[in-house]
């Protein structure tokens, strides 16, 4: 039975939270990019006004909202009323355990996961607006097994073994708490198993939040000739109407891909932020499918490091995994994502093998209109010979501004598409500023169509000196005179502090 407890009006609490968040967002946007976010600022002002009206209703009588706490362990044996009297994981995975009423997981309930789980979990229901179902990892709770395979997982829609699955969820919070984990203890190189699987797969989501989880050691791997293994952390598959999806403050380590988000149909307000990824092939992969119509996605404040285990410098596996930090991709020309924001991410410094640290790769450059890449710190260690590009911006009309690029003499700052704005960026010891030749050769654009604006950049390093390029410049001054760009940009020795 449920442990009933009185909850203060969730609607009014959300109003208070909304006011704080809206004011912060408005202040950030106005200070950082007033021209670009005029429409967004108007939206946020309207949000503040609506929240203020909601706050005023606090003076009126309010009804009480009741919410239950249920406790789940691997084998259960109790009535679910406490951590010492838990229901079983098998009960949780049964559709009849979800619904409205006593003895069921209902909107507004919190389900506490207790202890160690060695079998899969599948969410069989959802909450309602203002009354989400929360799946809470209590202290010490984790999904842990030597490996995950067809015996102890459930297949997702593509048949991939999955540990933690949800289908068409809405109004659900998945909270790892203080130390919630999903792990494999004996999978990978020099271990007993070499299986690939998904730690989590959410197939359809609206008003869903995934936070505070640690997903680690899914496939142990070191830089070598071993070319197998591609387990994923969180797999999101979003469809039409999937909005308000937040994946944040999660930690990923020793697995192929941290977060993979694919989408089709209409979606908006999807945010991936404040996640930590180490020892990975791809950190964050966002992919537009056929018919995608996405608006306002944000990828921000993530930290990604260590790509070498999955893409070694030499040997038969070199280049096998196309290692990248953040990838925004489209498989065909029919999907669109408007006004993507990629900002405040830190990638590096141990990234001596990578195709691109930020890789914008549409099938057609017009698929990601009004993209903004800003305030990112991209750093590479002393072995940068295998880094192609720090930012590969294949988006027509994209804006690349206020980023810092720190290398050790290799790689190039930008590989560009068409009509790109490049402003106020700083490079230190990067091999080359722009890769116009690559774009011109492969896409057929003249360099005058590649840049819309390039100016006020501070560049330090070898820059445009390669004799492999067919344009008539070999120094930055030659470039400025020939192109007419970067009249206010400077080249000088730039000193960066380690802290």
Coordinates of N, CA and C in Angstrom, one line a residue, residues 97-249:
X97 N 0.2 -2.9 -12.7 CA 0.6 -2.2 -11.5 C 0.5 -0.7 -11.6
X98 N 0.2 -0.2 -12.8 CA 0.1 1.2 -13.1 C -1.3 1.7 -13.4
X99 N -1.6 2.8 -12.9 CA -3.0 3.4 -13.1 C -3.3 4.3 -12.0
X100 N -4.6 4.5 -11.7 CA -5.1 5.4 -10.7 C -5.8 4.6 -9.6
X101 N -5.4 4.9 -8.4 CA -6.0 4.2 -7.3 C -5.1 3.5 -6.4
X102 N -5.6 3.0 -5.2 CA -4.7 2.3 -4.3 C -4.1 1.0 -4.9
X103 N -2.8 0.8 -4.5 CA -2.1 -0.3 -5.0 C -1.6 -0.2 -6.4
X104 N -1.6 1.0 -6.9 CA -1.1 1.2 -8.3 C -0.1 2.4 -8.3
X105 N 0.8 2.4 -9.2 CA 1.7 3.6 -9.4 C 0.9 4.6 -10.2
X106 N 0.6 5.7 -9.5 CA -0.3 6.7 -10.0 C 0.4 8.1 -10.2
X107 N -0.2 9.0 -11.0 CA 0.4 10.3 -11.2 C 0.6 11.0 -9.8
X108 N 1.8 11.6 -9.7 CA 2.2 12.2 -8.5 C 3.0 11.3 -7.6
X109 N 3.1 10.0 -7.8 CA 3.8 9.1 -7.0 C 5.3 9.2 -7.2
X110 N 6.0 8.8 -6.2 CA 7.5 8.6 -6.2 C 7.8 7.2 -6.0
X111 N 8.4 6.5 -6.9 CA 8.8 5.1 -6.8 C 10.3 5.1 -6.4
X112 N 10.6 4.6 -5.3 CA 12.0 4.6 -4.8 C 12.6 3.2 -5.2
X113 N 13.8 3.3 -5.8 CA 14.5 2.1 -6.2 C 15.5 1.8 -5.1
X114 N 15.5 0.6 -4.5 CA 16.3 0.2 -3.3 C 17.2 -1.0 -3.6
X115 N 18.5 -0.8 -3.4 CA 19.4 -1.9 -3.5 C 19.9 -2.1 -4.9
X116 N 20.4 -3.3 -5.1 CA 21.0 -3.7 -6.4 C 20.1 -4.5 -7.3
X117 N 20.0 -4.1 -8.6 CA 19.1 -4.7 -9.5 C 20.0 -5.4 -10.6
X118 N 19.7 -6.6 -10.9 CA 20.4 -7.4 -11.9 C 19.5 -7.7 -13.1
X119 N 18.4 -7.1 -13.1 CA 17.4 -7.4 -14.3 C 16.9 -6.0 -14.7
X120 N 16.3 -6.0 -15.9 CA 15.9 -4.8 -16.5 C 14.6 -4.2 -15.8
X121 N 14.5 -2.9 -16.1 CA 13.3 -2.1 -15.6 C 12.6 -1.5 -16.8
X122 N 11.2 -1.6 -16.8 CA 10.5 -1.0 -17.9 C 9.3 -0.1 -17.3
X123 N 9.3 1.1 -17.6 CA 8.3 2.0 -17.1 C 7.0 1.8 -17.9
X124 N 5.9 1.5 -17.2 CA 4.7 1.0 -17.9 C 3.6 2.0 -17.9
X125 N 3.9 3.3 -17.4 CA 2.8 4.3 -17.4 C 3.5 5.7 -17.2
X126 N 2.6 6.7 -17.0 CA 3.1 8.1 -17.0 C 2.3 8.8 -15.9
X127 N 2.7 10.1 -15.8 CA 2.0 11.0 -14.9 C 1.0 11.8 -15.6
X128 N 0.7 12.9 -15.0 CA -0.2 13.9 -15.6 C 0.5 15.3 -15.4
X129 N 0.1 16.3 -16.2 CA 0.7 17.6 -16.0 C 0.6 18.1 -14.6
X130 N 1.7 18.5 -14.0 CA 1.7 18.9 -12.6 C 1.8 17.8 -11.6
X131 N 1.6 16.5 -12.0 CA 1.7 15.4 -11.1 C 2.5 14.3 -11.8
X132 N 3.8 14.5 -12.0 CA 4.6 13.5 -12.6 C 4.9 12.3 -11.8
X133 N 5.1 11.2 -12.4 CA 5.6 10.0 -11.7 C 7.2 10.1 -11.7
X134 N 7.7 10.0 -10.5 CA 9.2 10.1 -10.3 C 9.8 8.7 -10.0
X135 N 10.8 8.4 -10.7 CA 11.5 7.1 -10.4 C 12.8 7.6 -9.8
X136 N 12.9 7.3 -8.5 CA 14.0 7.8 -7.7 C 15.0 6.7 -7.2
X137 N 16.3 6.8 -7.6 CA 17.3 5.9 -7.1 C 17.6 6.4 -5.7
X138 N 17.3 5.5 -4.7 CA 17.7 5.8 -3.3 C 19.2 5.6 -3.2
X139 N 19.8 6.1 -2.1 CA 21.2 5.9 -1.9 C 21.6 4.4 -2.0
X140 N 22.6 4.2 -2.8 CA 23.1 2.8 -3.0 C 22.4 2.0 -4.0
X141 N 21.4 2.6 -4.6 CA 20.6 1.8 -5.6 C 21.4 1.8 -7.0
X142 N 21.4 0.7 -7.6 CA 22.1 0.7 -8.9 C 21.6 -0.6 -9.7
X143 N 21.8 -0.5 -11.0 CA 21.6 -1.7 -11.9 C 23.0 -2.1 -12.2
X144 N 23.3 -3.3 -11.8 CA 24.7 -3.8 -11.9 C 24.7 -5.3 -12.2
X145 N 25.4 -5.6 -13.3 CA 25.5 -7.0 -13.7 C 26.9 -7.2 -14.4
X146 N 27.4 -8.4 -14.4 CA 28.7 -8.6 -15.2 C 28.6 -8.2 -16.6
X147 N 27.4 -8.4 -17.2 CA 27.1 -7.9 -18.6 C 25.6 -7.8 -18.7
X148 N 25.2 -7.2 -19.8 CA 23.7 -7.1 -20.1 C 23.5 -7.7 -21.4
X149 N 22.6 -8.6 -21.5 CA 22.3 -9.3 -22.8 C 20.8 -9.7 -22.8
X150 N 20.5 -10.6 -23.7 CA 19.1 -11.0 -23.9 C 18.5 -11.6 -22.7
X151 N 19.3 -12.1 -21.8 CA 18.8 -12.8 -20.6 C 18.2 -11.9 -19.6
X152 N 18.9 -10.7 -19.4 CA 18.5 -9.9 -18.3 C 18.1 -8.5 -18.7
X153 N 17.8 -8.3 -20.0 CA 17.4 -7.0 -20.6 C 16.1 -7.2 -21.3
X154 N 15.5 -6.1 -21.8 CA 14.4 -6.1 -22.7 C 14.8 -5.4 -24.0
X155 N 14.4 -5.9 -25.2 CA 14.8 -5.2 -26.4 C 14.0 -3.9 -26.6
X156 N 14.7 -2.9 -27.1 CA 14.0 -1.7 -27.5 C 13.4 -1.9 -28.9
X157 N 12.9 -0.8 -29.4 CA 12.1 -1.0 -30.7 C 13.0 -1.4 -31.9
X158 N 14.3 -1.3 -31.7 CA 15.2 -1.8 -32.7 C 15.9 -3.1 -32.4
X159 N 15.4 -3.7 -31.3 CA 15.9 -5.0 -30.9 C 17.2 -5.0 -30.1
X160 N 17.7 -3.8 -29.7 CA 18.9 -3.6 -28.9 C 18.6 -3.9 -27.4
X161 N 19.4 -4.8 -26.8 CA 19.2 -5.1 -25.4 C 19.2 -3.8 -24.6
X162 N 18.3 -3.6 -23.7 CA 18.2 -2.4 -22.9 C 17.9 -2.6 -21.5
X163 N 18.6 -1.9 -20.6 CA 18.5 -2.1 -19.2 C 17.3 -1.4 -18.6
X164 N 17.1 -0.1 -19.0 CA 16.1 0.8 -18.4 C 15.3 1.4 -19.5
X165 N 14.0 1.0 -19.7 CA 13.3 1.4 -20.9 C 12.0 2.1 -20.5
X166 N 11.6 3.0 -21.4 CA 10.3 3.6 -21.3 C 9.8 3.9 -22.7
X167 N 8.4 3.8 -22.9 CA 7.8 3.9 -24.2 C 6.7 5.0 -24.1
X168 N 6.8 6.0 -24.9 CA 5.7 7.0 -25.0 C 5.4 7.6 -23.6
X169 N 6.5 8.0 -22.9 CA 6.4 8.6 -21.6 C 5.9 10.1 -21.6
X170 N 5.2 10.5 -20.7 CA 4.9 11.9 -20.5 C 4.8 12.1 -18.9
X171 N 5.3 13.3 -18.6 CA 5.3 13.7 -17.1 C 5.9 12.6 -16.3
X172 N 7.2 12.4 -16.6 CA 8.0 11.4 -15.8 C 9.3 12.0 -15.5
X173 N 9.8 11.8 -14.3 CA 11.1 12.2 -13.8 C 11.9 11.0 -13.5
X174 N 13.1 10.8 -14.0 CA 14.0 9.7 -13.7 C 15.2 10.4 -13.0
X175 N 15.4 10.1 -11.7 CA 16.3 10.8 -10.8 C 17.3 9.9 -10.2
X176 N 18.6 10.0 -10.6 CA 19.6 9.1 -10.0 C 20.0 9.4 -8.6
X177 N 19.4 10.5 -8.1 CA 19.7 10.8 -6.7 C 21.2 11.2 -6.4
X178 N 21.7 10.7 -5.3 CA 23.1 11.0 -5.0 C 24.1 10.1 -5.6
X179 N 23.7 8.8 -5.9 CA 24.7 7.9 -6.5 C 24.1 6.8 -7.3
X180 N 23.0 7.0 -7.9 CA 22.3 6.0 -8.7 C 23.2 5.7 -9.9
X181 N 23.3 4.4 -10.2 CA 24.2 3.9 -11.3 C 23.6 2.9 -12.2
X182 N 24.1 2.8 -13.4 CA 23.9 1.6 -14.3 C 25.3 1.2 -14.8
X183 N 25.7 0.0 -14.6 CA 27.0 -0.4 -14.9 C 27.1 -1.9 -15.3
X184 N 28.2 -2.2 -16.0 CA 28.5 -3.6 -16.3 C 29.9 -3.9 -15.7
X185 N 30.0 -4.9 -14.9 CA 31.3 -5.1 -14.1 C 32.3 -6.0 -14.8
X186 N 31.9 -6.7 -15.9 CA 32.8 -7.7 -16.5 C 32.6 -7.7 -18.0
X187 N 32.5 -6.5 -18.6 CA 32.2 -6.4 -20.0 C 33.3 -5.6 -20.7
X188 N 33.9 -6.1 -21.8 CA 34.9 -5.3 -22.5 C 36.2 -6.0 -22.7
X189 N 37.2 -5.3 -23.0 CA 38.5 -5.8 -23.2 C 39.1 -6.5 -22.0
X190 N 39.7 -7.6 -22.1 CA 40.3 -8.4 -21.0 C 39.2 -8.8 -19.9
X191 N 38.0 -8.8 -20.3 CA 36.9 -9.2 -19.5 C 36.2 -10.4 -20.1
X192 N 35.2 -11.0 -19.4 CA 34.6 -12.2 -19.8 C 33.6 -12.0 -20.9
X193 N 33.0 -10.8 -21.1 CA 32.0 -10.6 -22.1 C 32.4 -9.4 -23.0
X194 N 31.7 -9.3 -24.1 CA 32.0 -8.2 -25.0 C 30.7 -7.8 -25.7
X195 N 29.6 -7.6 -24.9 CA 28.3 -7.3 -25.4 C 28.1 -5.8 -25.6
X196 N 27.2 -5.5 -26.6 CA 26.8 -4.1 -26.8 C 25.3 -4.0 -26.4
X197 N 24.9 -2.9 -25.8 CA 23.5 -2.7 -25.3 C 23.3 -1.2 -25.0
X198 N 22.1 -0.9 -24.7 CA 21.7 0.4 -24.2 C 21.5 0.4 -22.7
X199 N 22.1 1.3 -22.0 CA 21.8 1.4 -20.5 C 20.4 1.9 -20.4
X200 N 20.0 2.9 -21.2 CA 18.6 3.4 -21.1 C 18.1 3.7 -22.5
X201 N 16.8 3.4 -22.7 CA 16.2 3.8 -24.0 C 14.8 4.3 -23.7
X202 N 14.6 5.6 -24.1 CA 13.3 6.2 -23.9 C 12.8 6.5 -25.3
X203 N 11.7 5.9 -25.7 CA 11.1 5.9 -27.1 C 9.8 6.7 -27.0
X204 N 9.9 8.0 -27.2 CA 8.8 8.9 -27.1 C 8.7 9.5 -25.7
X205 N 8.8 10.9 -25.7 CA 8.8 11.6 -24.4 C 8.3 13.0 -24.5
X206 N 7.5 13.4 -23.6 CA 7.0 14.8 -23.4 C 7.0 15.1 -21.9
X207 N 7.5 16.2 -21.6 CA 7.6 16.6 -20.2 C 8.3 15.5 -19.4
X208 N 9.5 15.2 -19.9 CA 10.3 14.1 -19.2 C 11.7 14.7 -18.9
X209 N 12.1 14.3 -17.7 CA 13.4 14.8 -17.2 C 14.2 13.6 -16.7
X210 N 15.5 13.5 -17.2 CA 16.4 12.5 -16.8 C 17.6 13.2 -16.2
X211 N 17.9 12.9 -14.9 CA 18.9 13.7 -14.2 C 19.7 12.8 -13.2
X212 N 20.9 13.2 -12.9 CA 21.7 12.8 -11.8 C 22.1 11.3 -11.8
X213 N 22.1 10.7 -13.0 CA 22.5 9.3 -13.2 C 24.0 9.2 -13.5
X214 N 24.6 8.1 -13.0 CA 26.0 7.7 -13.4 C 25.9 6.4 -14.2
X215 N 26.3 6.5 -15.5 CA 26.3 5.3 -16.4 C 27.7 5.1 -16.8
X216 N 28.3 4.0 -16.3 CA 29.8 3.8 -16.3 C 30.2 2.4 -16.6
X217 N 31.4 2.2 -17.1 CA 32.0 0.9 -17.3 C 31.1 -0.1 -18.1
X218 N 30.4 0.5 -19.1 CA 29.6 -0.5 -19.9 C 30.5 -1.4 -20.8
X219 N 31.6 -0.8 -21.2 CA 32.5 -1.6 -22.0 C 33.9 -1.1 -21.7
X220 N 34.7 -1.9 -20.9 CA 36.1 -1.5 -20.6 C 36.9 -1.5 -21.9
X221 N 37.7 -0.5 -22.1 CA 38.5 -0.4 -23.3 C 39.7 0.5 -23.1
X222 N 40.8 0.0 -23.7 CA 42.0 0.9 -23.8 C 42.4 1.0 -25.2
X223 N 43.3 2.0 -25.5 CA 43.7 2.2 -26.9 C 44.5 1.0 -27.4
X224 N 44.0 0.3 -28.4 CA 44.7 -1.0 -28.8 C 44.1 -1.4 -30.2
X225 N 44.3 -2.6 -30.5 CA 43.8 -3.1 -31.8 C 42.4 -3.7 -31.6
X226 N 41.8 -3.6 -30.5 CA 40.4 -4.2 -30.3 C 39.4 -3.2 -30.9
X227 N 38.6 -3.7 -31.8 CA 37.7 -2.8 -32.6 C 36.2 -2.9 -32.2
X228 N 35.9 -3.8 -31.3 CA 34.5 -4.1 -31.0 C 33.9 -3.3 -29.9
X229 N 32.6 -3.5 -29.7 CA 32.0 -2.9 -28.5 C 31.4 -1.5 -28.8
X230 N 30.1 -1.3 -28.7 CA 29.5 0.0 -28.9 C 28.3 0.2 -28.1
X231 N 28.4 0.0 -26.7 CA 27.2 0.3 -25.9 C 27.0 1.8 -25.7
X232 N 25.7 2.1 -25.5 CA 25.3 3.5 -25.4 C 24.7 3.8 -24.0
X233 N 24.8 5.0 -23.6 CA 24.3 5.4 -22.3 C 22.8 5.6 -22.4
X234 N 22.4 6.8 -22.8 CA 21.0 7.2 -22.9 C 20.6 7.3 -24.4
X235 N 19.6 6.5 -24.8 CA 19.1 6.6 -26.2 C 17.7 7.2 -26.1
X236 N 17.6 8.4 -26.8 CA 16.3 9.0 -26.9 C 15.8 8.9 -28.3
X237 N 14.5 8.5 -28.5 CA 13.9 8.5 -29.8 C 12.6 9.3 -29.7
X238 N 12.7 10.5 -30.2 CA 11.6 11.5 -30.0 C 10.7 11.6 -31.3
X239 N 9.4 11.6 -31.2 CA 8.5 11.7 -32.3 C 7.7 13.0 -32.3
X240 N 6.6 13.0 -33.0 CA 5.8 14.2 -33.1 C 5.2 14.6 -31.8
X241 N 5.3 15.9 -31.5 CA 4.7 16.4 -30.2 C 5.6 16.1 -29.0
X242 N 6.8 15.6 -29.2 CA 7.7 15.4 -28.0 C 8.4 16.7 -27.7
X243 N 8.0 17.3 -26.6 CA 8.5 18.6 -26.1 C 8.8 18.5 -24.7
X244 N 9.6 19.5 -24.3 CA 10.0 19.7 -22.8 C 10.7 18.4 -22.3
X245 N 11.8 18.1 -22.9 CA 12.6 16.9 -22.6 C 14.0 17.5 -22.1
X246 N 14.4 17.1 -20.9 CA 15.6 17.6 -20.2 C 16.5 16.5 -19.8
X247 N 17.7 16.4 -20.3 CA 18.7 15.4 -19.8 C 19.9 16.2 -19.3
X248 N 20.1 16.1 -18.0 CA 21.1 16.9 -17.4 C 21.7 16.3 -16.1
X249 N 22.9 16.8 -15.8 CA 23.7 16.4 -14.6 C 23.9 14.9 -14.5

